[in-house]
Coordinates of C-alpha atoms in Angstrom, one line a residue:
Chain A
X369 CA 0.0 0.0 0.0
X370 CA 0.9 3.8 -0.1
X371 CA 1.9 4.3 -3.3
X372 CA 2.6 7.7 -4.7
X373 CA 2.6 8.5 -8.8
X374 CA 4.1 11.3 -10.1
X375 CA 4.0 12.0 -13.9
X376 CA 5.9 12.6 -16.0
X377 CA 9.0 11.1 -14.9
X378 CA 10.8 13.1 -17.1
X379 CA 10.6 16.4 -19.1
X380 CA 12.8 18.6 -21.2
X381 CA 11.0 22.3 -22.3
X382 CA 12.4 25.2 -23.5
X383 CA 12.8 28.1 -21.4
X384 CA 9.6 30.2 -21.4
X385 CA 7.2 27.4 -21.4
X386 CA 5.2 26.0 -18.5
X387 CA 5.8 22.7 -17.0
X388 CA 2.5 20.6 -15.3
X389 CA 3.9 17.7 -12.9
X390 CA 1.3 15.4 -11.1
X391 CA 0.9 13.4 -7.8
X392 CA -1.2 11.2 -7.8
X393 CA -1.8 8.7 -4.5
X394 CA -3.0 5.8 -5.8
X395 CA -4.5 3.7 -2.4
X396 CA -5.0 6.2 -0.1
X397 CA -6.5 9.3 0.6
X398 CA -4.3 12.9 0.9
X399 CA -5.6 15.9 2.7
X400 CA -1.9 16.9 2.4
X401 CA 0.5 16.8 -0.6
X402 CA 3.9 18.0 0.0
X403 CA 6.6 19.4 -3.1
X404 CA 10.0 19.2 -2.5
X405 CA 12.9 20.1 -4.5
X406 CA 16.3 18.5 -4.8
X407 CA 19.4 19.9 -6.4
X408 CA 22.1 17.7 -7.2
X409 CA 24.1 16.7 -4.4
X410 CA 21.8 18.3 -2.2
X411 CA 19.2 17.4 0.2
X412 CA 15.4 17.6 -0.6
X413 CA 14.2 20.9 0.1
X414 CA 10.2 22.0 0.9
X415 CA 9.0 23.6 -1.7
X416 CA 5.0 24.0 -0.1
X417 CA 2.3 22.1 1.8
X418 CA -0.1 21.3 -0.6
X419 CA -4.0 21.1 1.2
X420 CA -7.0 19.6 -0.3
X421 CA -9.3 22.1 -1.0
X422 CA -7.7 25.1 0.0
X423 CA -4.4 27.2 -0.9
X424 CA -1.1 25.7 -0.5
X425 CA 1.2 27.3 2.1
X426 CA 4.6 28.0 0.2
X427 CA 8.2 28.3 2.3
X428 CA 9.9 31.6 2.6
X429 CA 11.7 32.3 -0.9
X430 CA 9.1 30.3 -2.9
X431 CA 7.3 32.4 -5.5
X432 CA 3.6 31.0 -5.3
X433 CA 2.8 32.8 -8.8
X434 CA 6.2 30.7 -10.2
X435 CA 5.0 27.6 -8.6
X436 CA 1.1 27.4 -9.2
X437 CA -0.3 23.9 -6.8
X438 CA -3.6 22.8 -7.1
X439 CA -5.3 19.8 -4.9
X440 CA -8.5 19.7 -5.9
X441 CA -8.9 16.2 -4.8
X442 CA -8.0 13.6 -1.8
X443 CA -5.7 11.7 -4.5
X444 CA -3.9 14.4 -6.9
X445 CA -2.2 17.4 -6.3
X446 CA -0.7 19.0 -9.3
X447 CA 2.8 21.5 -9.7
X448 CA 2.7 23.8 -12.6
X449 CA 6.1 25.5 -13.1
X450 CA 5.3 28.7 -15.4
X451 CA 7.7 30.3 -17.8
X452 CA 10.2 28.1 -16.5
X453 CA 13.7 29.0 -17.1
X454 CA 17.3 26.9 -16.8
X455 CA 18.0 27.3 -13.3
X456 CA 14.7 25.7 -12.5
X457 CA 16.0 22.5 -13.5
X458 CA 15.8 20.2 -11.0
X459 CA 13.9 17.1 -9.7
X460 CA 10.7 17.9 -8.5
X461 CA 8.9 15.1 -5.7
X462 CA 5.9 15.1 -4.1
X463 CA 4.9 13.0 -1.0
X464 CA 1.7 12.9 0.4
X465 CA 0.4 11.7 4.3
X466 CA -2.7 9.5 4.9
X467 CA -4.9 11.2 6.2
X468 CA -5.9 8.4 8.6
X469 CA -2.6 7.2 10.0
X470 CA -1.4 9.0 13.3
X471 CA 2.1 8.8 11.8
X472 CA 4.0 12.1 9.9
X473 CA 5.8 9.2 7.5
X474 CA 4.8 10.8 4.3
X475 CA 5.6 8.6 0.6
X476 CA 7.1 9.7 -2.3
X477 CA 6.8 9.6 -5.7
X478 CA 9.4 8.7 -8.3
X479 CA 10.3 12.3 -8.9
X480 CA 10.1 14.3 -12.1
X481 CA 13.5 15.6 -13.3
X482 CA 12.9 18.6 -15.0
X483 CA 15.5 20.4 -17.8
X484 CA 14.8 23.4 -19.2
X485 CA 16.9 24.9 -22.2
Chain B
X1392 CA 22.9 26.3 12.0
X1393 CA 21.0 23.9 10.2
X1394 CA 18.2 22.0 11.8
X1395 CA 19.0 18.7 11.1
X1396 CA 22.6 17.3 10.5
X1397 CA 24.3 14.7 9.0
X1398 CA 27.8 14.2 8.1
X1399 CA 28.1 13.8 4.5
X1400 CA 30.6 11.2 4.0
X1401 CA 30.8 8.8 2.1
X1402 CA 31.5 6.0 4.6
X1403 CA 33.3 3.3 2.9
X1404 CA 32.4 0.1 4.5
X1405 CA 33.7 -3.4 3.6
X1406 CA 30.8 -6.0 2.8
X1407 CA 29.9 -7.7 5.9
X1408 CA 31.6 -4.5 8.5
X1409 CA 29.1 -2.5 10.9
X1410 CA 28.8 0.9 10.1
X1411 CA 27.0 3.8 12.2
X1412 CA 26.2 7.2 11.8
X1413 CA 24.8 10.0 13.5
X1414 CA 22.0 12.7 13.3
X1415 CA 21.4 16.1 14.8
X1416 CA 18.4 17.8 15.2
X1417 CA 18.1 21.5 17.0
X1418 CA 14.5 21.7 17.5
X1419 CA 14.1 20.2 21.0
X1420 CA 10.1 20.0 20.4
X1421 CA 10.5 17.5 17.2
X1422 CA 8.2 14.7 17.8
X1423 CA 8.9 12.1 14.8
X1424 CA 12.0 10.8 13.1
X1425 CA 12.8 8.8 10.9
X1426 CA 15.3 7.1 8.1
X1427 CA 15.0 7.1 4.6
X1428 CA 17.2 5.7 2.2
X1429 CA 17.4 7.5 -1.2
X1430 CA 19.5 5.9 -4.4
X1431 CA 21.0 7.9 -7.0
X1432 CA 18.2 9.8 -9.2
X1433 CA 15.4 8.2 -7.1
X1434 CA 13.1 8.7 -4.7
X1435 CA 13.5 8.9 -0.8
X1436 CA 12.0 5.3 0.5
X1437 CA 11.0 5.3 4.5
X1438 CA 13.4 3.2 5.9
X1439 CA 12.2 2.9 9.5
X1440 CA 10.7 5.1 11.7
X1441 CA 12.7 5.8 14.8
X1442 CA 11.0 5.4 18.8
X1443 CA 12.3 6.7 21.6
X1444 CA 12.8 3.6 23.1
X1445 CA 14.9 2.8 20.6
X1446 CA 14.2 0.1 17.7
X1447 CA 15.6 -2.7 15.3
X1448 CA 14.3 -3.8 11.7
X1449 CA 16.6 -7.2 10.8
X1450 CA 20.0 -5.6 10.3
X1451 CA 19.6 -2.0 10.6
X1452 CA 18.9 -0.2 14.3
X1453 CA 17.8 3.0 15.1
X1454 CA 18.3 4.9 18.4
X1455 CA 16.9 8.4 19.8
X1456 CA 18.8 10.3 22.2
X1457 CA 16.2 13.3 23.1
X1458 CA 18.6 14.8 25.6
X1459 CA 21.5 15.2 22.9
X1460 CA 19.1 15.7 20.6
X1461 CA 20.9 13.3 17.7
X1462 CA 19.2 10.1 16.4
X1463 CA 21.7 7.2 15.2
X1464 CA 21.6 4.6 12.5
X1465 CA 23.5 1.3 12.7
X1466 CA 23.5 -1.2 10.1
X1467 CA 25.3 -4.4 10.7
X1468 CA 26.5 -6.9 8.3
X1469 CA 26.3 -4.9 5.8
X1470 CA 25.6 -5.6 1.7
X1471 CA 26.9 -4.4 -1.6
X1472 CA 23.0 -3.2 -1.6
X1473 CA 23.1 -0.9 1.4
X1474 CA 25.0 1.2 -0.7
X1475 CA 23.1 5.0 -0.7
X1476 CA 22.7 7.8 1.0
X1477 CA 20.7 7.9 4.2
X1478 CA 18.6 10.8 5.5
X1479 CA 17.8 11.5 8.5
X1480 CA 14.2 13.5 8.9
X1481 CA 12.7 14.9 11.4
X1482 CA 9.1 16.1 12.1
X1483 CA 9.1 19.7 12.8
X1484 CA 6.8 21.0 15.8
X1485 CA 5.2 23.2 13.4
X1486 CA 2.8 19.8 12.8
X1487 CA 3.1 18.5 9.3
X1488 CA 6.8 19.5 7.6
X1489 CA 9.3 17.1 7.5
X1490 CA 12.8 18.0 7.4
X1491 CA 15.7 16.8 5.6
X1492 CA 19.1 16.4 6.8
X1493 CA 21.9 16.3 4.3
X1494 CA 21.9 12.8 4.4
X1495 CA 25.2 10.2 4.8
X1496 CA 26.5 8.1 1.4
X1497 CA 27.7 4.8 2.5
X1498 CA 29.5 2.6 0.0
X1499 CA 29.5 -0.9 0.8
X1500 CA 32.8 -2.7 -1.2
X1501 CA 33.6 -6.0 -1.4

């Protein structure tokens, strides 16, 4: 159980152009969605809390116009990276919580790794 | 100072060795931790979640030391598929957020 989809795995756009990356939980339900961001050699860093039915909270530095989330339902949450440009390049993962467990332990999806030329 | 810290490494570790590593947190009100285990260009995977009493999953074991504030990872007889890097995450007190240490790269050699 708790699997996590994220698609598509992989995408290469030219700079200008929006990118649209979905999460999908595929046997559970997800009040909360979260998108994190990983540079190479670094460490995964939070992006914003993605909640069902209502705005996502982004982390300090995070433009919320660049990075449009929506979660309009307990299984998908989607990332939209508008006019992309090169240096947002990276690889994009989501993880969502079930919304029943007690536990924080949240599941992640494969990752998309975005390039943008 | 970052909130949760890991030495980078990489630990090289012969097959079969015992290798440990350590874990810092500075948010004394963190309520959850755990391990995850992340290969190259993939996902992070939960490896264990880590009690306070302390806890072991077949080879690898996982203690919590609230008064130093560092959780530990030990994995014993250790395989050419242990190789990765390990991070160490912490619940923040703020409810939800996780966060991500640097994580540790252990290569396991023959």
């Amino acid at each position: 159980g708790a699997v996590v989809s994220q698609h598509p795995s992989r995408v290469i756009c030219k700079s200008g152009t929006s990118v649209k990356i979905e999460c999908r939980s595929l046997d559970f339900q997800a009040t909360t969605m979260f998108w994190y961001r990983q540079f190479p050699k670094q460490s995964l860093m939070l992006m914003a809390t993605s909640n069902e039915g209502s705005k996502a909270t982004y982390e300090q530095g995070v433009e919320k116009d660049k990075f449009l989330i929506n979660h309009a339902s307990l299984t998908l949450s989607t990332l939209t990276v508008t006019s992309a440009h090169p240096e947002d390049s990276s690889f994009y993962i989501c993880s969502a919580r079930d919304f029943r467990s007690y536990s924080y332990e949240q599941y992640f999806g494969p990752g998309t790794r975005l390039t943008v030329t | 100072r970052k909130e949760v810290e890991q030495d980078p490494g990489p630990f090289n570790v012969p097959e079969g060795a015992t290798v440990a590593f350590n874990c810092t947190y500075s948010n004394s009100a963190s309520q959850s931790f755990f391990w995850y285990r992340q290969d190259c260009r993939k996902e992070p995977k939960l490896l264990m979640s880590v009690y306070s009493s302390g806890n072991e999953d077949g080879r690898f074991t996982a203690q919590l030391n609230r008064a130093s504030q560092y959780i530990s990872l030990l994995i014993r007889d250790s395989k050419l598929s242990d190789s990765a890097t390990y991070l160490c995450v912490v619940n923040s007190a703020a409810g939800n957020k996780l966060t991500f240490g640097g994580g540790t790269r252990v290569l396991v050699k023959p």
